[in-house]
Tab-separated table of C-alpha atoms in Angstrom:
chain	number	residue	atom	x	y	z
A	18	VAL	CA	0.000	0.000	0.000
A	19	VAL	CA	1.407	3.396	-0.989
A	20	VAL	CA	0.577	6.389	1.188
A	21	SER	CA	1.391	10.070	1.462
A	22	SER	CA	3.617	9.591	4.516
A	23	PRO	CA	7.320	9.211	3.587
A	24	PHE	CA	7.839	6.649	6.333
A	25	GLN	CA	7.555	2.879	6.022
A	26	LEU	CA	6.949	0.273	8.689
A	27	THR	CA	9.372	-2.536	8.055
A	28	ASN	CA	9.292	-5.959	9.661
A	29	PRO	CA	12.559	-7.603	8.544
A	30	HIS	CA	13.897	-10.809	10.004
A	31	ARG	CA	16.000	-9.801	13.020
A	32	LEU	CA	18.875	-11.683	14.530
A	33	PRO	CA	19.124	-12.001	18.325
A	34	TYR	CA	21.820	-10.240	20.290
A	35	ALA	CA	23.990	-13.366	20.665
A	36	ALA	CA	24.028	-13.952	16.898
A	37	ARG	CA	25.025	-10.437	15.875
A	38	SER	CA	28.548	-9.158	15.447
A	39	GLY	CA	29.726	-6.063	17.314
A	40	GLY	CA	29.639	-2.516	16.085
A	41	SER	CA	27.320	0.423	16.436
A	42	THR	CA	24.433	1.441	14.274
A	43	GLU	CA	24.801	4.679	12.345
A	44	LEU	CA	22.352	7.319	13.575
A	45	HIS	CA	20.792	10.117	11.568
A	46	PRO	CA	19.324	13.429	12.810
A	47	ARG	CA	15.981	13.035	14.537
A	48	ARG	CA	12.978	14.882	13.163
A	49	VAL	CA	9.394	15.268	14.344
A	50	LEU	CA	6.656	14.207	11.954
A	51	ILE	CA	3.720	16.623	12.076
A	52	ALA	CA	0.818	16.361	9.651
A	53	PRO	CA	-2.568	17.493	11.017
A	54	ARG	CA	-4.631	15.803	8.322
A	55	VAL	CA	-6.643	12.608	8.352
A	56	SER	CA	-4.926	9.849	6.406
A	57	SER	CA	-7.634	7.231	6.236
A	58	SER	CA	-7.144	6.463	2.562
A	59	PRO	CA	-3.981	5.804	0.583
A	60	SER	CA	-2.431	8.318	-1.786
A	61	ALA	CA	0.770	8.853	-3.680
A	62	SER	CA	3.994	8.523	-1.744
A	63	SER	CA	7.365	10.204	-1.655
A	64	SER	CA	10.618	8.335	-1.227
A	65	SER	CA	11.179	6.193	1.859
A	66	ALA	CA	13.297	7.461	4.747
A	67	SER	CA	13.834	4.107	6.407
A	68	SER	CA	16.899	4.131	8.622
A	69	THR	CA	17.310	0.358	8.717
A	70	SER	CA	15.968	-2.440	6.605
A	71	SER	CA	18.157	-5.483	7.099
A	72	ALA	CA	18.692	-8.002	9.867
A	73	ASP	CA	22.324	-7.077	10.403
A	74	ASN	CA	21.734	-3.315	10.633
A	75	GLN	CA	19.074	-2.791	13.286
A	76	PRO	CA	18.681	0.460	15.286
A	77	SER	CA	20.435	-0.313	18.550
A	78	ILE	CA	21.275	1.413	21.840
A	79	ARG	CA	23.899	0.886	24.517
A	80	LEU	CA	22.784	-1.530	27.219
A	81	ASN	CA	23.129	1.033	30.010
A	82	LYS	CA	20.608	3.300	28.272
A	83	CYS	CA	17.906	0.734	29.043
A	84	PHE	CA	17.982	1.998	32.636
A	85	ARG	CA	18.250	5.744	32.086
A	86	SER	CA	14.803	6.482	33.570
A	87	THR	CA	15.650	4.734	36.853
A	88	HIS	CA	19.454	4.870	37.162
A	89	SER	CA	22.235	7.330	36.579
A	90	ARG	CA	24.802	6.190	34.013
A	91	ARG	CA	27.233	5.127	36.737
A	92	ALA	CA	24.510	3.283	38.636
A	93	ALA	CA	23.434	1.533	35.437
A	94	ASP	CA	27.031	0.512	34.722
A	95	ALA	CA	27.346	-0.828	38.269
A	96	LEU	CA	24.063	-2.737	37.906
A	97	ILE	CA	25.326	-4.383	34.727
A	98	ALA	CA	28.705	-5.168	36.281
A	99	SER	CA	26.975	-6.836	39.250
A	100	GLY	CA	25.916	-9.753	37.048
A	101	ARG	CA	22.199	-9.190	37.619
A	102	VAL	CA	21.485	-8.202	34.002
A	103	THR	CA	21.084	-10.610	31.093
A	104	ILE	CA	20.454	-10.172	27.365
A	105	ASN	CA	18.394	-12.959	25.835
A	106	GLY	CA	19.355	-15.124	28.802
A	107	SER	CA	23.103	-14.541	28.487
A	108	PRO	CA	25.343	-12.243	30.546
A	109	PRO	CA	26.589	-9.153	28.705
A	110	THR	CA	30.265	-8.403	28.207
A	111	GLY	CA	29.810	-4.870	29.539
A	112	ALA	CA	27.702	-1.720	29.754
A	113	GLY	CA	28.652	-0.794	26.205
A	114	ASP	CA	27.007	-3.841	24.636
A	115	ARG	CA	24.298	-2.840	22.157
A	116	VAL	CA	20.726	-4.117	22.143
A	117	VAL	CA	17.755	-3.605	19.829
A	118	PRO	CA	14.702	-2.242	21.692
A	119	PHE	CA	11.601	-4.455	21.436
A	120	VAL	CA	13.674	-7.247	19.860
A	121	ASP	CA	16.291	-8.218	22.453
A	122	VAL	CA	15.086	-9.380	25.875
A	123	VAL	CA	16.842	-7.551	28.720
A	124	GLU	CA	16.225	-8.816	32.257
A	125	VAL	CA	17.235	-7.710	35.753
A	126	ASP	CA	17.130	-10.450	38.390
A	127	GLY	CA	14.936	-12.400	35.988
A	128	LYS	CA	12.446	-9.546	35.562
A	129	ARG	CA	11.989	-8.438	31.984
A	130	VAL	CA	12.656	-4.804	31.130
A	131	ASN	CA	9.708	-3.252	29.295
A	132	PHE	CA	11.145	-0.845	26.733
A	133	GLU	CA	7.786	0.921	26.458
A	134	GLU	CA	8.088	2.082	30.089
A	135	LEU	CA	11.685	3.212	29.908
A	136	ASN	CA	13.194	6.383	28.546
A	137	VAL	CA	14.761	4.690	25.533
A	138	ASP	CA	15.542	6.839	22.528
A	139	SER	CA	13.812	5.888	19.299
A	140	GLU	CA	16.017	6.018	16.250
A	141	GLY	CA	14.933	8.308	13.432
A	142	GLU	CA	11.806	10.409	13.322
A	143	ARG	CA	9.648	10.938	16.367
A	144	VAL	CA	6.095	10.111	15.384
A	145	TYR	CA	2.931	11.021	17.315
A	146	VAL	CA	-0.343	9.593	16.025
A	147	ALA	CA	-3.947	10.182	17.126
A	148	TYR	CA	-6.136	7.196	16.225
A	149	TRP	CA	-9.851	6.535	16.544
A	150	LYS	CA	-9.667	2.958	17.774
A	151	PRO	CA	-12.697	0.984	16.642
A	152	THR	CA	-14.538	-1.410	18.928
A	153	GLY	CA	-12.925	-4.844	18.670
A	154	VAL	CA	-9.371	-3.636	18.084
A	155	VAL	CA	-6.877	-4.762	20.742
A	156	CYS	CA	-4.340	-2.287	22.150
A	157	THR	CA	-1.333	-4.542	21.697
A	158	THR	CA	1.651	-4.136	19.402
A	159	ASP	CA	2.027	-7.915	19.132
A	160	GLU	CA	1.132	-8.512	15.494
A	161	ARG	CA	0.515	-12.198	16.168
A	162	ILE	CA	-2.670	-11.278	18.042
A	163	LYS	CA	-5.785	-10.991	15.891
A	164	GLY	CA	-7.175	-7.478	15.714
A	165	ASN	CA	-3.983	-5.856	17.047
A	166	ILE	CA	-3.794	-2.090	16.695
A	167	ILE	CA	-0.661	-2.046	14.512
A	168	THR	CA	-2.189	-4.236	11.804
A	169	GLU	CA	-5.352	-2.140	11.857
A	170	LEU	CA	-3.346	1.063	11.414
A	171	GLU	CA	-1.475	-0.459	8.493
A	172	ARG	CA	-4.817	-1.289	6.897
A	173	ALA	CA	-5.823	2.343	7.363
A	174	GLY	CA	-2.718	3.361	5.391
A	175	LEU	CA	-0.225	4.314	8.118
A	176	LYS	CA	3.371	3.280	7.534
A	177	VAL	CA	6.295	4.475	9.639
A	178	ASP	CA	9.872	3.247	9.749
A	179	SER	CA	10.022	2.437	13.476
A	180	ARG	CA	8.129	0.564	16.138
A	181	LEU	CA	5.002	2.287	17.423
A	182	PHE	CA	3.412	1.544	20.762
A	183	THR	CA	0.293	2.811	22.465
A	184	VAL	CA	0.244	5.459	25.170
A	185	GLY	CA	-1.903	3.631	27.678
A	186	ARG	CA	-4.710	1.268	26.769
A	187	LEU	CA	-8.339	1.337	25.672
A	188	ASP	CA	-10.537	-1.713	26.235
A	189	LYS	CA	-11.307	-3.954	23.283
A	190	ASP	CA	-15.017	-3.269	23.801
A	191	SER	CA	-14.493	0.520	23.853
A	192	HIS	CA	-13.688	2.941	21.057
A	193	GLY	CA	-12.305	6.419	20.656
A	194	LEU	CA	-9.057	8.320	20.954
A	195	ILE	CA	-5.743	6.649	21.640
A	196	LEU	CA	-2.234	7.966	21.007
A	197	LEU	CA	0.625	5.982	19.503
A	198	THR	CA	4.263	6.990	19.293
A	199	ASN	CA	7.812	5.755	18.887
A	200	ASP	CA	8.997	8.243	21.533
A	201	GLY	CA	9.738	6.183	24.645
A	202	ARG	CA	9.645	9.262	26.864
A	203	VAL	CA	5.924	9.848	26.418
A	204	PRO	CA	4.521	6.910	28.457
A	205	ASN	CA	6.855	7.815	31.326
A	206	ALA	CA	5.644	11.400	31.278
A	207	VAL	CA	1.890	10.839	31.062
A	208	LEU	CA	1.193	7.448	32.659
A	209	ARG	CA	3.118	7.441	35.954
A	210	SER	CA	0.758	7.563	38.907
A	211	GLU	CA	2.143	10.939	40.011
A	212	LYS	CA	1.781	12.443	36.559
A	213	LYS	CA	-1.277	10.813	35.015
A	214	LYS	CA	-3.235	13.077	32.717
A	215	ASP	CA	-6.975	13.573	32.357
A	216	LYS	CA	-8.917	11.201	30.110
A	217	VAL	CA	-12.471	12.101	29.099
A	218	TYR	CA	-15.129	9.551	28.154
A	219	VAL	CA	-18.750	9.640	27.017
A	220	VAL	CA	-20.738	6.706	28.398
A	221	ASP	CA	-24.159	5.313	27.444
A	222	VAL	CA	-25.894	3.029	29.961
A	223	ASP	CA	-28.999	0.852	29.887
A	224	ASP	CA	-31.114	2.694	32.470
A	225	ASP	CA	-31.902	6.223	33.596
A	226	LEU	CA	-29.282	7.924	35.743
A	227	THR	CA	-30.431	9.102	39.179
A	228	PRO	CA	-28.985	11.994	41.194
A	229	ASP	CA	-27.553	9.403	43.588
A	230	ASP	CA	-25.837	7.604	40.699
A	231	LEU	CA	-24.139	10.811	39.611
A	232	LYS	CA	-23.150	11.668	43.192
A	233	ARG	CA	-21.536	8.265	43.730
A	234	LEU	CA	-19.715	8.422	40.415
A	235	ARG	CA	-18.299	11.830	41.348
A	236	GLU	CA	-17.319	11.002	44.920
A	237	GLY	CA	-15.904	7.523	44.355
A	238	ILE	CA	-17.177	3.940	44.286
A	239	VAL	CA	-15.533	0.885	45.811
A	240	ILE	CA	-14.675	-1.540	43.014
A	241	THR	CA	-12.345	-4.499	42.537
A	242	THR	CA	-9.969	-4.421	39.600
A	243	VAL	CA	-7.163	-6.704	38.482
A	244	ALA	CA	-4.142	-5.294	36.681
A	245	GLN	CA	-2.376	-7.381	34.078
A	246	ARG	CA	1.286	-6.988	33.175
A	247	ASP	CA	3.542	-9.087	30.943
A	248	GLY	CA	0.663	-11.517	30.473
A	249	GLN	CA	0.318	-12.161	34.214
A	250	ARG	CA	-2.621	-11.145	36.383
A	251	LYS	CA	-1.683	-9.286	39.549
A	252	THR	CA	-3.337	-9.321	42.965
A	253	PRO	CA	-6.879	-7.841	42.843
A	254	LEU	CA	-7.262	-4.317	44.208
A	255	THR	CA	-10.435	-3.428	46.100
A	256	ALA	CA	-10.595	0.302	46.774
A	257	ALA	CA	-12.663	3.393	46.130
A	258	THR	CA	-12.138	5.234	42.888
A	259	LYS	CA	-10.775	8.760	43.101
A	260	PRO	CA	-13.190	11.697	43.001
A	261	CYS	CA	-13.800	12.787	39.425
A	262	LYS	CA	-15.790	15.166	37.269
A	263	VAL	CA	-19.105	13.811	35.962
A	264	GLU	CA	-21.559	15.671	33.723
A	265	GLN	CA	-24.955	14.276	32.773
A	266	LEU	CA	-25.623	14.664	29.036
A	267	SER	CA	-29.007	12.938	28.821
A	268	GLU	CA	-31.156	10.536	30.823
A	269	ARG	CA	-28.806	7.632	30.024
A	270	ARG	CA	-25.595	9.346	28.941
A	271	PHE	CA	-22.828	11.043	30.916
A	272	ARG	CA	-19.351	12.454	30.450
A	273	ILE	CA	-16.668	11.446	32.950
A	274	THR	CA	-13.113	12.729	33.411
A	275	LEU	CA	-10.583	10.395	35.045
A	276	ASN	CA	-6.924	10.770	35.875
A	277	GLU	CA	-6.472	7.246	37.164
A	278	GLY	CA	-6.433	4.187	34.968
A	279	ARG	CA	-7.663	1.072	36.715
A	280	ASN	CA	-8.561	-1.876	34.507
A	281	ARG	CA	-12.086	-1.503	33.036
A	282	GLN	CA	-12.730	1.135	35.666
A	283	ILE	CA	-15.787	2.852	34.195
A	284	ARG	CA	-17.509	-0.455	33.488
A	285	ARG	CA	-16.843	-1.610	37.058
A	286	MET	CA	-18.183	1.671	38.460
A	287	CYS	CA	-21.382	1.307	36.470
A	288	GLU	CA	-21.754	-2.324	37.499
A	289	ALA	CA	-21.610	-1.203	41.127
A	290	LEU	CA	-24.629	1.012	40.350
A	291	ARG	CA	-26.372	-1.895	38.590
A	292	LEU	CA	-25.977	-0.141	35.272
A	293	ARG	CA	-24.691	-1.826	32.120
A	294	VAL	CA	-22.465	0.107	29.741
A	295	LEU	CA	-23.861	0.064	26.209
A	296	GLU	CA	-21.189	2.264	24.654
A	297	LEU	CA	-17.964	3.750	25.969
A	298	LYS	CA	-16.069	6.306	23.909
A	299	ARG	CA	-12.886	8.170	24.854
A	300	VAL	CA	-13.129	11.675	23.421
A	301	GLU	CA	-10.083	13.409	24.914
A	302	PHE	CA	-6.688	12.580	26.410
A	303	MET	CA	-4.443	15.164	28.133
A	304	GLY	CA	-6.114	17.961	26.175
A	305	ILE	CA	-5.804	16.220	22.802
A	306	GLU	CA	-9.206	15.821	21.176
A	307	MET	CA	-10.711	13.888	18.260
A	308	HIS	CA	-10.940	16.723	15.750
A	309	GLY	CA	-9.860	15.645	12.284
A	310	LEU	CA	-10.875	12.021	12.839
A	311	ASP	CA	-13.809	11.163	10.599
A	312	GLY	CA	-14.806	7.890	12.209
A	313	PRO	CA	-13.568	4.625	13.712
A	314	GLY	CA	-10.391	3.419	12.042
A	315	THR	CA	-9.153	6.851	10.926
A	316	TYR	CA	-5.945	8.453	12.145
A	317	ARG	CA	-3.957	11.644	11.875
A	318	PHE	CA	-0.562	12.872	12.976
A	319	CYS	CA	-0.628	15.160	15.990
A	320	ASP	CA	-0.442	18.824	15.086
A	321	GLU	CA	2.149	21.256	16.378
A	322	ASN	CA	0.110	22.364	19.398
A	323	GLU	CA	-0.485	18.740	20.441
A	324	VAL	CA	3.194	17.872	20.056
A	325	GLU	CA	3.974	20.842	22.301
A	326	LYS	CA	1.609	19.420	24.942
A	327	LEU	CA	3.487	16.137	24.818
A	328	ARG	CA	6.823	17.928	25.063
A	329	GLY	CA	5.502	19.913	28.008
A	330	ALA	CA	4.478	16.711	29.771
A	331	ILE	CA	7.963	15.313	29.206
A	332	GLU	CA	9.581	18.450	30.628
A	333	ASP	CA	7.269	18.354	33.662
A	334	ASP	CA	8.150	14.757	34.378
A	335	LYS	CA	10.571	15.223	37.255
A	336	CYS	CA	9.549	12.212	39.328
A	337	VAL	CA	11.610	9.075	38.752
A	338	THR	CA	9.734	5.835	39.368
A	339	GLN	CA	11.868	3.121	40.935
A	340	ASN	CA	10.355	0.300	38.869
A	341	ILE	CA	13.553	-1.717	38.847
A	342	THR	CA	15.114	-2.802	42.141
A	343	LYS	CA	18.598	-1.477	42.734
A	344	ASP	CA	21.087	-1.641	45.575
A	345	GLY	CA	21.454	1.196	48.046
C-alpha cells in the first residue's frame, strides 16, 4: 500500500543479540513528523526514509541506556557489572554492549525490562499519532494477536519506519481516541501515577441515571480491579475510585473525566450502580481531542500544538519511578 507519509513500517527478520557481530548502528538526525490531516485512505507517496531495513543493521542502543529512567549512568554501569542483568538469557560483556529495543530481551534479576516504560531513545523520526480505535481492536503491538492495533493502522494506510506503541490502553469493547508513538519518553511522562493526565469519556448506559448515581460516580465507588502486566494477572485491588468530574448529558448518557487508569474502571463503576455500559467512547486525552478524525479506524498525525503538549508533559516529568530494584 502506498501512502502520502514518507515513512515505512518494516518488519525484517532480526537476529538475536547473541548472533550479531559487534559494532554500532549509524544514527541520523531526529525529526518530528507533524501532519494534522486525516490519512484514512492511501495516496501517492514520496521516497522512503527508512533508517534500517536489514537483519544485520538494526537500530540499537547501549545496554546502560535501558535503565536511564531509573538509574544514573554510573549506577546503570554498576548494575550491569553486578551480574544481575542478562540479554536474551546470556550475561553481557559490559555496559557498552548494544541491544535492539523491542527485539532483544533484557532482564534484571529475571524480571523483563519493558522498553515501552523506559526512557529509551527511538532512532529516526519521532512520530505522534492520534487514532480513533474501533470497537474490537486490541491495544497490543504484538502482530501475532488478531485485531492488534498495529495491523489495523497499516490497513488504514499508516506506515512508519520504526516501532510504534500505544500510550496507555483502551478496552477492546471501547472505542475512541488513543495515542501511539515511537517516543519512549511519552509513556513515562503521562502514565506514571504521580503524573497521570486527564482522560475524558462519554458513556451510554442501559437505564436512567439518578442523582444518587451521579453523586456516587463523582465522589468515588468501591470496586475491585485486576491489573495485568507481561501476560500475568496481579493481585486484585479493592478500593474506592478517586473523586472525578461527571456531567450528565441525557437521561442515560454522561461524560466522565478520570486521571487514574484502573482496569475496566468505568464499566466496574457502572456495574456497582447496577448499570450496564452500552457504549464507551474516549473523546479526549491530556487535552488532545478527536478533531480531524472522521470515524472509527481513521488516524492523523498530531499537530504542532499537540506535540507541544506532549513535550511539556515530558519536561514536567521530574519524578523518577523506581520500577527496577537497585542496591542502596
